[in-house]
Amino acid sequence: MAGLRGSLAARVTAMFVLIVALAAAGLGTWLYLSFVAEIERRDDLALLGKLRQIQLLLGRPGAAGLLRTQPDLFRDTMSGQENSLVRFVAPDGTVLADINPGDERYPIPPATGATPGRGAIASWTSRAGAPGRVVAGTARLGSGTATPTVTVIVARAYADRSAMLTRFRHRIAGAAAISALAAALCAAWMLHRGLRPLRVVARHAALVRPGTLGHRLEAGDAPSELQPLVGALNAMLARLQEGYARLSAFSADLAHEFRTPVANLLGQSQVMLARPRSTAEYEGLLASNIEELERLARMIESMLFLARAGQDEVAPASQPLRALDELAKVADFYEGMAEDRGLHLACAGDGVVLADPALLRRALANLLSNAVRHASPGSTIVLRAEAGAGGTTLSVENTGTPIAPEHLPHLFERFYRADAARGHGDASTGLGLSIVRAIMALHGGTATVHAGEDRVRFTLHFPAGGHGQR
């Protein structure tokens, strides 16, 4: 049973065999019943015909004497006389003759005249268990005008019919069994051939390995029913290939990003321990190590946030927020850093966004800190809010070194830096813009960047109605 439940071919074969067996049994039953009804009709017509023959014989001259001396002559007119029974009853109820060698007991149906129909025939069962039929009619005894009317009862036991129908039933059962067996063999063969494309797909899928994700299943020879499956598998392989490539790149970038601070910590500590140092030198080493460790901590915290956001483990507690107020709060926090670089911060516009306050401020802070680091000294960084029919847009725009167009599509990728020469000299982890994109994805919005000759504008678009499903 476990194999039957686990095998699609076995289940389809079993259902096909069951359907064929039921169809064959139903057809055989219908044929059998039709055959039985036709045999009974013919036998009834034959029984009525024999009654008519006896009635004609009784109407001939001298029939009364023959009835007394040779009653078997009347039965001999019927084929299969050994199973035929005839009784003649006078009008007063006296039995004139009773041809019944086996002393069978059968019902006496009422006489319905000289020409009874099939409805006047009654059924009975012989002592041997054979079915029988009996009919009664009236006839003139003799050819005179004053001849009496007698009742003629003709009965017949059909032992040969029972044996014939039994053989017929056995043949029908055998034919149904053979049909089911033939259906099972044909179904198994057809399913084996029909499922061959699926086995080919399975063999091709088994060849897929992390190093062979670029392999695609051939859909040309697959039947139309399997085309959607092959297309879905190829699309899945494409997503896996993309995800695996991103994961490999992320792992390589992560190793590279961790290697530098770890190498700095290790190198500085080894140099410092190479010979005795003063207290001030040790304090300087500890301060430098703390700076590297803080950078590592920020990087780890950012990666954990990105991992949780990618697994839908961060649920934004969205609420209506006045966009200009949120921009002003972030600008106030970075005002001191901006003044140190001779920058000015300006907030403009209005509108309402439906967002998580903490996540929104984190996204804006990442954009503003990035703008403060890269803006030209003495320039103004503009934070703007614009409300529209499709939602509210927040932007951070600064003047600075232009970004090459080939870098724009990659700015929101993890650990990507448009200026590779910066190395690790600043506090950047290379994950700030990736976090911005993840936050916008949680809110169902988008993060984009536009760069001109000397202007760079990062835009956050929050759709009307709140965050959607990713």
PDB file of N, CA and C in Angstrom, residues 357-440:
ATOM      1  N   PRO A 357       9.012  55.315  12.474  1.00  0.00           N
ATOM      2  CA  PRO A 357       9.855  56.482  12.760  1.00  0.00           C
ATOM      3  C   PRO A 357      11.334  56.129  12.886  1.00  0.00           C
ATOM      4  N   ALA A 358      11.648  55.045  13.598  1.00  0.00           N
ATOM      5  CA  ALA A 358      13.055  54.698  13.796  1.00  0.00           C
ATOM      6  C   ALA A 358      13.726  54.307  12.487  1.00  0.00           C
ATOM      7  N   LEU A 359      13.021  53.506  11.672  1.00  0.00           N
ATOM      8  CA  LEU A 359      13.602  53.087  10.405  1.00  0.00           C
ATOM      9  C   LEU A 359      13.728  54.252   9.433  1.00  0.00           C
ATOM     10  N   LEU A 360      12.744  55.144   9.425  1.00  0.00           N
ATOM     11  CA  LEU A 360      12.813  56.306   8.540  1.00  0.00           C
ATOM     12  C   LEU A 360      14.004  57.185   8.901  1.00  0.00           C
ATOM     13  N   ARG A 361      14.198  57.451  10.207  1.00  0.00           N
ATOM     14  CA  ARG A 361      15.319  58.293  10.630  1.00  0.00           C
ATOM     15  C   ARG A 361      16.652  57.624  10.333  1.00  0.00           C
ATOM     16  N   ARG A 362      16.689  56.294  10.436  1.00  0.00           N
ATOM     17  CA  ARG A 362      17.941  55.600  10.122  1.00  0.00           C
ATOM     18  C   ARG A 362      18.268  55.735   8.632  1.00  0.00           C
ATOM     19  N   ALA A 363      17.256  55.592   7.768  1.00  0.00           N
ATOM     20  CA  ALA A 363      17.500  55.737   6.333  1.00  0.00           C
ATOM     21  C   ALA A 363      17.943  57.157   6.000  1.00  0.00           C
ATOM     22  N   LEU A 364      17.260  58.155   6.562  1.00  0.00           N
ATOM     23  CA  LEU A 364      17.642  59.542   6.306  1.00  0.00           C
ATOM     24  C   LEU A 364      19.027  59.852   6.867  1.00  0.00           C
ATOM     25  N   ALA A 365      19.331  59.293   8.038  1.00  0.00           N
ATOM     26  CA  ALA A 365      20.646  59.527   8.633  1.00  0.00           C
ATOM     27  C   ALA A 365      21.749  58.955   7.760  1.00  0.00           C
ATOM     28  N   ASN A 366      21.519  57.761   7.195  1.00  0.00           N
ATOM     29  CA  ASN A 366      22.534  57.182   6.309  1.00  0.00           C
ATOM     30  C   ASN A 366      22.762  58.057   5.085  1.00  0.00           C
ATOM     31  N   LEU A 367      21.683  58.576   4.516  1.00  0.00           N
ATOM     32  CA  LEU A 367      21.832  59.440   3.339  1.00  0.00           C
ATOM     33  C   LEU A 367      22.516  60.757   3.696  1.00  0.00           C
ATOM     34  N   LEU A 368      22.119  61.345   4.831  1.00  0.00           N
ATOM     35  CA  LEU A 368      22.688  62.645   5.207  1.00  0.00           C
ATOM     36  C   LEU A 368      24.160  62.516   5.594  1.00  0.00           C
ATOM     37  N   SER A 369      24.501  61.462   6.331  1.00  0.00           N
ATOM     38  CA  SER A 369      25.911  61.272   6.691  1.00  0.00           C
ATOM     39  C   SER A 369      26.764  61.062   5.446  1.00  0.00           C
ATOM     40  N   ASN A 370      26.210  60.353   4.473  1.00  0.00           N
ATOM     41  CA  ASN A 370      26.918  60.151   3.214  1.00  0.00           C
ATOM     42  C   ASN A 370      27.101  61.485   2.482  1.00  0.00           C
ATOM     43  N   ALA A 371      26.052  62.325   2.503  1.00  0.00           N
ATOM     44  CA  ALA A 371      26.144  63.633   1.844  1.00  0.00           C
ATOM     45  C   ALA A 371      27.150  64.532   2.550  1.00  0.00           C
ATOM     46  N   VAL A 372      27.174  64.495   3.886  1.00  0.00           N
ATOM     47  CA  VAL A 372      28.116  65.330   4.637  1.00  0.00           C
ATOM     48  C   VAL A 372      29.557  64.925   4.327  1.00  0.00           C
ATOM     49  N   ARG A 373      29.807  63.646   4.176  1.00  0.00           N
ATOM     50  CA  ARG A 373      31.172  63.192   3.905  1.00  0.00           C
ATOM     51  C   ARG A 373      31.641  63.613   2.510  1.00  0.00           C
ATOM     52  N   HIS A 374      30.715  63.678   1.538  1.00  0.00           N
ATOM     53  CA  HIS A 374      31.133  63.875   0.161  1.00  0.00           C
ATOM     54  C   HIS A 374      30.790  65.253  -0.405  1.00  0.00           C
ATOM     55  N   ALA A 375      30.104  66.093   0.353  1.00  0.00           N
ATOM     56  CA  ALA A 375      29.729  67.418  -0.156  1.00  0.00           C
ATOM     57  C   ALA A 375      30.944  68.335  -0.196  1.00  0.00           C
ATOM     58  N   SER A 376      30.915  69.259  -1.149  1.00  0.00           N
ATOM     59  CA  SER A 376      32.000  70.243  -1.265  1.00  0.00           C
ATOM     60  C   SER A 376      31.930  71.227  -0.107  1.00  0.00           C
ATOM     61  N   PRO A 377      33.042  71.569   0.518  1.00  0.00           N
ATOM     62  CA  PRO A 377      33.036  72.530   1.637  1.00  0.00           C
ATOM     63  C   PRO A 377      32.381  73.850   1.228  1.00  0.00           C
ATOM     64  N   GLY A 378      31.575  74.375   2.132  1.00  0.00           N
ATOM     65  CA  GLY A 378      30.887  75.633   1.880  1.00  0.00           C
ATOM     66  C   GLY A 378      29.590  75.491   1.117  1.00  0.00           C
ATOM     67  N   SER A 379      29.224  74.287   0.677  1.00  0.00           N
ATOM     68  CA  SER A 379      27.985  74.086  -0.081  1.00  0.00           C
ATOM     69  C   SER A 379      26.816  73.824   0.868  1.00  0.00           C
ATOM     70  N   THR A 380      25.633  73.744   0.296  1.00  0.00           N
ATOM     71  CA  THR A 380      24.415  73.520   1.069  1.00  0.00           C
ATOM     72  C   THR A 380      23.813  72.166   0.696  1.00  0.00           C
ATOM     73  N   ILE A 381      23.490  71.405   1.728  1.00  0.00           N
ATOM     74  CA  ILE A 381      22.795  70.128   1.532  1.00  0.00           C
ATOM     75  C   ILE A 381      21.311  70.376   1.733  1.00  0.00           C
ATOM     76  N   VAL A 382      20.512  70.023   0.728  1.00  0.00           N
ATOM     77  CA  VAL A 382      19.072  70.297   0.759  1.00  0.00           C
ATOM     78  C   VAL A 382      18.319  69.004   1.038  1.00  0.00           C
ATOM     79  N   LEU A 383      17.491  69.032   2.098  1.00  0.00           N
ATOM     80  CA  LEU A 383      16.600  67.922   2.425  1.00  0.00           C
ATOM     81  C   LEU A 383      15.192  68.371   2.061  1.00  0.00           C
ATOM     82  N   ARG A 384      14.526  67.655   1.168  1.00  0.00           N
ATOM     83  CA  ARG A 384      13.260  68.123   0.621  1.00  0.00           C
ATOM     84  C   ARG A 384      12.203  67.025   0.730  1.00  0.00           C
ATOM     85  N   ALA A 385      10.954  67.435   0.980  1.00  0.00           N
ATOM     86  CA  ALA A 385       9.793  66.540   1.005  1.00  0.00           C
ATOM     87  C   ALA A 385       8.788  67.035  -0.019  1.00  0.00           C
ATOM     88  N   GLU A 386       8.281  66.122  -0.837  1.00  0.00           N
ATOM     89  CA  GLU A 386       7.319  66.475  -1.884  1.00  0.00           C
ATOM     90  C   GLU A 386       6.187  65.452  -1.862  1.00  0.00           C
ATOM     91  N   ALA A 387       4.967  65.950  -1.694  1.00  0.00           N
ATOM     92  CA  ALA A 387       3.785  65.097  -1.670  1.00  0.00           C
ATOM     93  C   ALA A 387       3.171  65.048  -3.054  1.00  0.00           C
ATOM     94  N   GLY A 388       2.774  63.849  -3.486  1.00  0.00           N
ATOM     95  CA  GLY A 388       2.142  63.675  -4.783  1.00  0.00           C
ATOM     96  C   GLY A 388       0.982  62.707  -4.695  1.00  0.00           C
ATOM     97  N   ALA A 389       0.341  62.486  -5.840  1.00  0.00           N
ATOM     98  CA  ALA A 389      -0.824  61.592  -5.862  1.00  0.00           C
ATOM     99  C   ALA A 389      -0.429  60.154  -5.531  1.00  0.00           C
ATOM    100  N   GLY A 390       0.776  59.733  -5.937  1.00  0.00           N
ATOM    101  CA  GLY A 390       1.194  58.354  -5.700  1.00  0.00           C
ATOM    102  C   GLY A 390       1.901  58.132  -4.394  1.00  0.00           C
ATOM    103  N   GLY A 391       2.120  59.192  -3.593  1.00  0.00           N
ATOM    104  CA  GLY A 391       2.815  59.055  -2.323  1.00  0.00           C
ATOM    105  C   GLY A 391       3.668  60.272  -2.050  1.00  0.00           C
ATOM    106  N   THR A 392       4.599  60.102  -1.116  1.00  0.00           N
ATOM    107  CA  THR A 392       5.471  61.208  -0.698  1.00  0.00           C
ATOM    108  C   THR A 392       6.916  60.842  -0.995  1.00  0.00           C
ATOM    109  N   THR A 393       7.673  61.814  -1.508  1.00  0.00           N
ATOM    110  CA  THR A 393       9.074  61.605  -1.867  1.00  0.00           C
ATOM    111  C   THR A 393       9.956  62.466  -0.985  1.00  0.00           C
ATOM    112  N   LEU A 394      10.973  61.850  -0.375  1.00  0.00           N
ATOM    113  CA  LEU A 394      11.973  62.552   0.419  1.00  0.00           C
ATOM    114  C   LEU A 394      13.295  62.469  -0.327  1.00  0.00           C
ATOM    115  N   SER A 395      14.027  63.573  -0.348  1.00  0.00           N
ATOM    116  CA  SER A 395      15.295  63.583  -1.086  1.00  0.00           C
ATOM    117  C   SER A 395      16.359  64.300  -0.281  1.00  0.00           C
ATOM    118  N   VAL A 396      17.605  63.863  -0.498  1.00  0.00           N
ATOM    119  CA  VAL A 396      18.790  64.509   0.083  1.00  0.00           C
ATOM    120  C   VAL A 396      19.721  64.820  -1.076  1.00  0.00           C
ATOM    121  N   GLU A 397      20.001  66.123  -1.291  1.00  0.00           N
ATOM    122  CA  GLU A 397      20.778  66.555  -2.449  1.00  0.00           C
ATOM    123  C   GLU A 397      21.989  67.363  -1.984  1.00  0.00           C
ATOM    124  N   ASN A 398      23.139  67.065  -2.556  1.00  0.00           N
ATOM    125  CA  ASN A 398      24.353  67.790  -2.192  1.00  0.00           C
ATOM    126  C   ASN A 398      25.183  68.080  -3.437  1.00  0.00           C
ATOM    127  N   THR A 399      26.065  69.040  -3.313  1.00  0.00           N
ATOM    128  CA  THR A 399      27.017  69.392  -4.367  1.00  0.00           C
ATOM    129  C   THR A 399      28.366  68.781  -4.016  1.00  0.00           C
ATOM    130  N   GLY A 400      28.989  68.121  -4.986  1.00  0.00           N
ATOM    131  CA  GLY A 400      30.273  67.498  -4.702  1.00  0.00           C
ATOM    132  C   GLY A 400      30.852  66.869  -5.943  1.00  0.00           C
ATOM    133  N   THR A 401      31.799  66.001  -5.702  1.00  0.00           N
ATOM    134  CA  THR A 401      32.452  65.321  -6.816  1.00  0.00           C
ATOM    135  C   THR A 401      31.429  64.466  -7.548  1.00  0.00           C
ATOM    136  N   PRO A 402      31.317  64.599  -8.850  1.00  0.00           N
ATOM    137  CA  PRO A 402      30.307  63.811  -9.581  1.00  0.00           C
ATOM    138  C   PRO A 402      30.610  62.310  -9.514  1.00  0.00           C
ATOM    139  N   ILE A 403      29.547  61.532  -9.588  1.00  0.00           N
ATOM    140  CA  ILE A 403      29.658  60.068  -9.592  1.00  0.00           C
ATOM    141  C   ILE A 403      29.575  59.592 -11.030  1.00  0.00           C
ATOM    142  N   ALA A 404      30.510  58.759 -11.429  1.00  0.00           N
ATOM    143  CA  ALA A 404      30.509  58.246 -12.795  1.00  0.00           C
ATOM    144  C   ALA A 404      29.244  57.430 -13.046  1.00  0.00           C
ATOM    145  N   PRO A 405      28.684  57.518 -14.256  1.00  0.00           N
ATOM    146  CA  PRO A 405      27.427  56.801 -14.541  1.00  0.00           C
ATOM    147  C   PRO A 405      27.530  55.296 -14.326  1.00  0.00           C
ATOM    148  N   GLU A 406      28.698  54.690 -14.544  1.00  0.00           N
ATOM    149  CA  GLU A 406      28.792  53.230 -14.384  1.00  0.00           C
ATOM    150  C   GLU A 406      28.664  52.796 -12.934  1.00  0.00           C
ATOM    151  N   HIS A 407      28.843  53.749 -11.985  1.00  0.00           N
ATOM    152  CA  HIS A 407      28.723  53.390 -10.569  1.00  0.00           C
ATOM    153  C   HIS A 407      27.278  53.461 -10.072  1.00  0.00           C
ATOM    154  N   LEU A 408      26.427  54.233 -10.732  1.00  0.00           N
ATOM    155  CA  LEU A 408      25.076  54.490 -10.224  1.00  0.00           C
ATOM    156  C   LEU A 408      24.257  53.215  -9.992  1.00  0.00           C
ATOM    157  N   PRO A 409      24.262  52.228 -10.926  1.00  0.00           N
ATOM    158  CA  PRO A 409      23.427  51.034 -10.688  1.00  0.00           C
ATOM    159  C   PRO A 409      23.891  50.184  -9.509  1.00  0.00           C
ATOM    160  N   HIS A 410      25.121  50.425  -9.001  1.00  0.00           N
ATOM    161  CA  HIS A 410      25.673  49.548  -7.961  1.00  0.00           C
ATOM    162  C   HIS A 410      25.778  50.221  -6.597  1.00  0.00           C
ATOM    163  N   LEU A 411      25.357  51.472  -6.487  1.00  0.00           N
ATOM    164  CA  LEU A 411      25.571  52.197  -5.231  1.00  0.00           C
ATOM    165  C   LEU A 411      24.853  51.554  -4.049  1.00  0.00           C
ATOM    166  N   PHE A 412      23.712  50.897  -4.295  1.00  0.00           N
ATOM    167  CA  PHE A 412      22.937  50.319  -3.198  1.00  0.00           C
ATOM    168  C   PHE A 412      23.341  48.877  -2.897  1.00  0.00           C
ATOM    169  N   GLU A 413      24.394  48.391  -3.553  1.00  0.00           N
ATOM    170  CA  GLU A 413      24.869  47.038  -3.264  1.00  0.00           C
ATOM    171  C   GLU A 413      25.751  47.051  -2.020  1.00  0.00           C
ATOM    172  N   ARG A 414      25.823  45.909  -1.371  1.00  0.00           N
ATOM    173  CA  ARG A 414      26.584  45.807  -0.131  1.00  0.00           C
ATOM    174  C   ARG A 414      28.080  45.948  -0.403  1.00  0.00           C
ATOM    175  N   PHE A 415      28.742  46.767   0.424  1.00  0.00           N
ATOM    176  CA  PHE A 415      30.189  46.990   0.393  1.00  0.00           C
ATOM    177  C   PHE A 415      30.658  47.674  -0.890  1.00  0.00           C
ATOM    178  N   TYR A 416      29.729  48.219  -1.663  1.00  0.00           N
ATOM    179  CA  TYR A 416      30.160  48.882  -2.905  1.00  0.00           C
ATOM    180  C   TYR A 416      30.536  50.322  -2.597  1.00  0.00           C
ATOM    181  N   ARG A 417      31.679  50.738  -3.140  1.00  0.00           N
ATOM    182  CA  ARG A 417      32.136  52.117  -2.988  1.00  0.00           C
ATOM    183  C   ARG A 417      32.484  52.655  -4.364  1.00  0.00           C
ATOM    184  N   ALA A 418      31.909  53.818  -4.669  1.00  0.00           N
ATOM    185  CA  ALA A 418      32.221  54.436  -5.961  1.00  0.00           C
ATOM    186  C   ALA A 418      33.661  54.894  -6.004  1.00  0.00           C
ATOM    187  N   ASP A 419      34.202  55.290  -4.845  1.00  0.00           N
ATOM    188  CA  ASP A 419      35.590  55.741  -4.777  1.00  0.00           C
ATOM    189  C   ASP A 419      36.378  54.706  -4.006  1.00  0.00           C
ATOM    190  N   ALA A 420      36.993  53.782  -4.730  1.00  0.00           N
ATOM    191  CA  ALA A 420      37.728  52.705  -4.068  1.00  0.00           C
ATOM    192  C   ALA A 420      38.956  53.212  -3.351  1.00  0.00           C
ATOM    193  N   ALA A 421      39.446  54.396  -3.700  1.00  0.00           N
ATOM    194  CA  ALA A 421      40.657  54.911  -3.078  1.00  0.00           C
ATOM    195  C   ALA A 421      40.437  55.335  -1.638  1.00  0.00           C
ATOM    196  N   ARG A 422      39.162  55.469  -1.232  1.00  0.00           N
ATOM    197  CA  ARG A 422      38.886  55.884   0.131  1.00  0.00           C
ATOM    198  C   ARG A 422      39.321  54.824   1.132  1.00  0.00           C
ATOM    199  N   GLY A 423      39.289  53.573   0.709  1.00  0.00           N
ATOM    200  CA  GLY A 423      39.679  52.493   1.604  1.00  0.00           C
ATOM    201  C   GLY A 423      38.861  52.518   2.860  1.00  0.00           C
ATOM    202  N   HIS A 424      39.573  52.481   3.953  1.00  0.00           N
ATOM    203  CA  HIS A 424      38.886  52.424   5.249  1.00  0.00           C
ATOM    204  C   HIS A 424      39.253  53.632   6.107  1.00  0.00           C
ATOM    205  N   GLY A 425      39.567  54.704   5.429  1.00  0.00           N
ATOM    206  CA  GLY A 425      39.971  55.870   6.193  1.00  0.00           C
ATOM    207  C   GLY A 425      38.836  56.558   6.887  1.00  0.00           C
ATOM    208  N   ASP A 426      37.578  56.402   6.405  1.00  0.00           N
ATOM    209  CA  ASP A 426      36.459  57.045   7.063  1.00  0.00           C
ATOM    210  C   ASP A 426      35.689  56.016   7.871  1.00  0.00           C
ATOM    211  N   ALA A 427      34.576  56.475   8.417  1.00  0.00           N
ATOM    212  CA  ALA A 427      33.779  55.582   9.270  1.00  0.00           C
ATOM    213  C   ALA A 427      32.801  54.744   8.487  1.00  0.00           C
ATOM    214  N   SER A 428      32.842  54.810   7.191  1.00  0.00           N
ATOM    215  CA  SER A 428      31.877  54.087   6.367  1.00  0.00           C
ATOM    216  C   SER A 428      32.138  52.585   6.415  1.00  0.00           C
ATOM    217  N   THR A 429      31.040  51.823   6.454  1.00  0.00           N
ATOM    218  CA  THR A 429      31.139  50.357   6.395  1.00  0.00           C
ATOM    219  C   THR A 429      30.799  49.819   5.022  1.00  0.00           C
ATOM    220  N   GLY A 430      30.340  50.673   4.131  1.00  0.00           N
ATOM    221  CA  GLY A 430      29.935  50.207   2.812  1.00  0.00           C
ATOM    222  C   GLY A 430      28.566  49.562   2.798  1.00  0.00           C
ATOM    223  N   LEU A 431      27.828  49.684   3.915  1.00  0.00           N
ATOM    224  CA  LEU A 431      26.511  49.049   4.010  1.00  0.00           C
ATOM    225  C   LEU A 431      25.389  50.060   4.195  1.00  0.00           C
ATOM    226  N   GLY A 432      25.716  51.344   4.303  1.00  0.00           N
ATOM    227  CA  GLY A 432      24.688  52.343   4.589  1.00  0.00           C
ATOM    228  C   GLY A 432      23.607  52.402   3.541  1.00  0.00           C
ATOM    229  N   LEU A 433      24.002  52.468   2.260  1.00  0.00           N
ATOM    230  CA  LEU A 433      22.984  52.542   1.209  1.00  0.00           C
ATOM    231  C   LEU A 433      22.231  51.227   1.056  1.00  0.00           C
ATOM    232  N   SER A 434      22.871  50.086   1.342  1.00  0.00           N
ATOM    233  CA  SER A 434      22.160  48.810   1.316  1.00  0.00           C
ATOM    234  C   SER A 434      21.071  48.779   2.380  1.00  0.00           C
ATOM    235  N   ILE A 435      21.365  49.363   3.544  1.00  0.00           N
ATOM    236  CA  ILE A 435      20.362  49.435   4.602  1.00  0.00           C
ATOM    237  C   ILE A 435      19.215  50.345   4.182  1.00  0.00           C
ATOM    238  N   VAL A 436      19.526  51.440   3.508  1.00  0.00           N
ATOM    239  CA  VAL A 436      18.469  52.335   3.017  1.00  0.00           C
ATOM    240  C   VAL A 436      17.534  51.592   2.070  1.00  0.00           C
ATOM    241  N   ARG A 437      18.103  50.841   1.138  1.00  0.00           N
ATOM    242  CA  ARG A 437      17.258  50.088   0.205  1.00  0.00           C
ATOM    243  C   ARG A 437      16.428  49.044   0.935  1.00  0.00           C
ATOM    244  N   ALA A 438      17.008  48.362   1.927  1.00  0.00           N
ATOM    245  CA  ALA A 438      16.254  47.360   2.685  1.00  0.00           C
ATOM    246  C   ALA A 438      15.107  48.001   3.453  1.00  0.00           C
ATOM    247  N   ILE A 439      15.343  49.182   4.045  1.00  0.00           N
ATOM    248  CA  ILE A 439      14.275  49.876   4.780  1.00  0.00           C
ATOM    249  C   ILE A 439      13.146  50.274   3.834  1.00  0.00           C
ATOM    250  N   MET A 440      13.497  50.762   2.663  1.00  0.00           N
ATOM    251  CA  MET A 440      12.448  51.138   1.710  1.00  0.00           C
ATOM    252  C   MET A 440      11.683  49.915   1.215  1.00  0.00           C
TER     253      MET A 440
END
